[in-house]
mmCIF file of C-alpha atoms in Angstrom:
data_model
loop_
_atom_site.group_PDB
_atom_site.id
_atom_site.type_symbol
_atom_site.label_atom_id
_atom_site.label_comp_id
_atom_site.label_asym_id
_atom_site.label_seq_id
_atom_site.Cartn_x
_atom_site.Cartn_y
_atom_site.Cartn_z
ATOM 1 C CA MET A 284 0.000 0.000 0.000
ATOM 2 C CA PRO A 285 1.517 3.402 -0.958
ATOM 3 C CA GLN A 286 2.395 5.870 1.787
ATOM 4 C CA PRO A 287 0.077 8.894 2.039
ATOM 5 C CA THR A 288 1.610 12.211 0.990
ATOM 6 C CA ASP A 289 -0.609 14.519 3.056
ATOM 7 C CA TYR A 290 -1.036 14.466 6.791
ATOM 8 C CA THR A 291 -4.598 14.895 7.949
ATOM 9 C CA ARG A 292 -6.343 14.711 11.265
ATOM 10 C CA ALA A 293 -8.804 12.219 9.808
ATOM 11 C CA ARG A 294 -6.017 9.909 8.668
ATOM 12 C CA ALA A 295 -4.097 10.248 11.929
ATOM 13 C CA PHE A 296 -7.028 9.373 14.171
ATOM 14 C CA GLY A 297 -9.221 7.418 11.763
ATOM 15 C CA THR A 298 -12.659 8.311 10.548
ATOM 16 C CA GLN A 299 -14.528 5.894 12.780
ATOM 17 C CA GLN A 300 -14.415 4.750 16.378
ATOM 18 C CA ARG A 301 -12.072 1.870 17.055
ATOM 19 C CA THR A 302 -12.240 -0.603 19.868
ATOM 20 C CA PHE A 303 -9.326 -1.085 22.233
ATOM 21 C CA GLY A 304 -6.652 -3.216 20.629
ATOM 22 C CA SER A 305 -7.749 -2.705 17.014
ATOM 23 C CA HIS A 306 -5.341 -1.366 14.456
ATOM 24 C CA PRO A 307 -6.226 0.555 11.256
ATOM 25 C CA HIS A 308 -4.303 -1.896 9.063
ATOM 26 C CA ASP A 309 -6.212 -4.889 10.501
ATOM 27 C CA GLU A 310 -9.215 -4.071 8.325
ATOM 28 C CA GLU A 311 -8.929 -5.620 4.920
ATOM 29 C CA ASP A 312 -11.156 -3.328 2.897
ATOM 30 C CA GLY A 313 -9.180 -0.156 3.791
ATOM 31 C CA ALA A 314 -12.328 1.978 3.645
ATOM 32 C CA ASP A 315 -11.196 4.197 6.523
ATOM 33 C CA LEU A 316 -7.928 4.952 4.688
ATOM 34 C CA ALA A 317 -9.697 6.650 1.784
ATOM 35 C CA GLU A 318 -8.348 10.065 0.851
ATOM 36 C CA PRO A 319 -10.238 12.735 2.831
ATOM 37 C CA GLU A 320 -11.431 15.793 0.970
ATOM 38 C CA ASP A 321 -9.911 18.394 3.314
ATOM 39 C CA THR A 322 -6.203 17.565 3.379
ATOM 40 C CA HIS A 323 -3.869 19.785 5.372
ATOM 41 C CA GLY A 324 -0.143 20.144 5.687
ATOM 42 C CA GLN A 325 2.739 19.017 3.579
ATOM 43 C CA SER A 326 4.560 15.748 3.155
ATOM 44 C CA TYR A 327 7.872 15.266 4.935
ATOM 45 C CA ASP A 328 9.214 13.864 1.679
ATOM 46 C CA GLU A 329 9.027 17.251 -0.044
ATOM 47 C CA ALA A 330 12.005 19.623 0.184
ATOM 48 C CA PRO A 331 11.504 22.883 2.104
ATOM 49 C CA ASP A 332 11.040 26.061 0.090
ATOM 50 C CA TRP A 333 14.280 27.868 0.930
ATOM 51 C CA ALA A 334 13.213 31.021 -0.899
ATOM 52 C CA LYS A 335 10.284 31.453 1.488
ATOM 53 C CA ILE A 336 12.470 30.680 4.498
ATOM 54 C CA GLY A 337 15.090 33.191 3.311
ATOM 55 C CA SER A 338 12.556 35.928 2.706
ATOM 56 C CA PHE A 339 11.068 35.344 6.166
ATOM 57 C CA GLY A 340 14.538 35.594 7.738
ATOM 58 C CA ALA A 341 15.326 38.761 5.799
ATOM 59 C CA GLY A 342 12.025 40.320 6.843
ATOM 60 C CA LEU A 343 12.682 39.390 10.458
ATOM 61 C CA ALA A 344 16.170 40.950 10.362
ATOM 62 C CA ILE A 345 14.848 44.134 8.732
ATOM 63 C CA GLY A 346 12.087 44.349 11.330
ATOM 64 C CA ILE A 347 14.567 43.996 14.179
ATOM 65 C CA LEU A 348 16.840 46.684 12.747
ATOM 66 C CA PHE A 349 13.910 48.997 12.099
ATOM 67 C CA GLY A 350 12.590 48.489 15.627
ATOM 68 C CA ALA A 351 16.014 49.201 17.131
ATOM 69 C CA GLY A 352 16.300 52.389 15.078
ATOM 70 C CA VAL A 353 12.866 53.603 16.143
ATOM 71 C CA ALA A 354 13.665 52.805 19.769
ATOM 72 C CA LEU A 355 16.849 54.878 19.598
ATOM 73 C CA LEU A 356 15.027 57.770 17.925
ATOM 74 C CA LEU A 357 12.229 57.793 20.479
ATOM 75 C CA ALA A 358 14.481 57.299 23.508
ATOM 76 C CA PRO A 359 13.981 59.889 26.267
ATOM 77 C CA GLN A 360 17.721 60.680 26.287
ATOM 78 C CA SER A 361 19.974 62.209 23.682
ATOM 79 C CA GLY A 362 22.000 59.924 21.427
ATOM 80 C CA GLU A 363 25.236 60.799 23.227
ATOM 81 C CA ASP A 364 23.722 59.982 26.634
ATOM 82 C CA THR A 365 22.312 56.713 25.317
ATOM 83 C CA ARG A 366 25.659 55.679 23.839
ATOM 84 C CA GLU A 367 27.385 56.559 27.114
ATOM 85 C CA LEU A 368 24.838 54.551 29.105
ATOM 86 C CA LEU A 369 25.193 51.540 26.785
ATOM 87 C CA GLY A 370 28.989 51.756 26.988
ATOM 88 C CA ARG A 371 28.909 51.812 30.800
ATOM 89 C CA ARG A 372 26.589 48.827 30.900
ATOM 90 C CA ALA A 373 28.750 46.904 28.443
ATOM 91 C CA ARG A 374 31.908 47.595 30.475
ATOM 92 C CA ARG A 375 30.142 46.594 33.696
ATOM 93 C CA MET A 376 28.931 43.349 32.112
ATOM 94 C CA SER A 377 32.417 42.531 30.790
ATOM 95 C CA HIS A 378 33.932 43.129 34.248
ATOM 96 C CA ARG A 379 31.309 40.904 35.854
ATOM 97 C CA ALA A 380 31.939 38.173 33.288
ATOM 98 C CA ALA A 381 35.713 38.387 33.875
ATOM 99 C CA ASP A 382 35.153 38.163 37.645
ATOM 100 C CA ARG A 383 32.948 35.121 37.236
ATOM 101 C CA TRP A 384 35.514 33.392 35.024
ATOM 102 C CA ASP A 385 38.206 34.135 37.618
ATOM 103 C CA ASP A 386 35.995 32.715 40.372
ATOM 104 C CA LEU A 387 35.325 29.595 38.322
ATOM 105 C CA ARG A 388 39.039 29.151 37.614
ATOM 106 C CA ASP A 389 39.835 29.458 41.337
ATOM 107 C CA GLU A 390 37.112 26.958 42.269
ATOM 108 C CA LEU A 391 38.366 24.457 39.695
ATOM 109 C CA ARG A 392 41.943 24.786 40.958
ATOM 110 C CA LEU A 393 40.756 24.248 44.532
ATOM 111 C CA ALA A 394 38.712 21.197 43.504
ATOM 112 C CA ALA A 395 41.715 19.777 41.635
ATOM 113 C CA ARG A 396 43.923 20.232 44.722
ATOM 114 C CA ARG A 397 41.337 18.533 46.936
ATOM 115 C CA GLY A 398 41.002 15.672 44.464
ATOM 116 C CA GLY A 399 44.779 15.268 44.318
ATOM 117 C CA ARG A 400 45.000 15.172 48.108
ATOM 118 C CA ARG A 401 42.281 12.503 48.279
ATOM 119 C CA VAL A 402 44.067 10.360 45.714
ATOM 120 C CA ARG A 403 47.395 10.688 47.578
ATOM 121 C CA ARG A 404 45.751 9.790 50.904
ATOM 122 C CA ARG A 405 44.142 6.686 49.424
ATOM 123 C CA LEU A 406 47.428 5.622 47.878
ATOM 124 C CA GLU A 407 49.255 6.111 51.181
ATOM 125 C CA VAL A 408 46.687 4.043 53.119
ATOM 126 C CA ARG A 409 47.109 1.032 50.847
#
């Protein structure tokens, strides 16, 4: 029996009630597998339309850039103040990230020392 090309709710759940334990392929006449009139969706065998995907991505990028531009134009501060504020926040975030990396490095070194001590103690006991 050929595989269906369209996914439909009727095909997925069957067009009639089934009893517990029955399977759609158990019926020999295949009447409930007839092609429904209102098919929806697309087959997984078909290739995606990359032109549509690309145009959606381009529209999304343009919308983001446009929104950022409008937000900067309508900001309650001047452009110079906004740039200064963004620069301060960026520097603060970079300092915080550097501090966190340093803390992580120190914790890993401490854990490695502790692990080394445990290994040496176990070797000495034996």
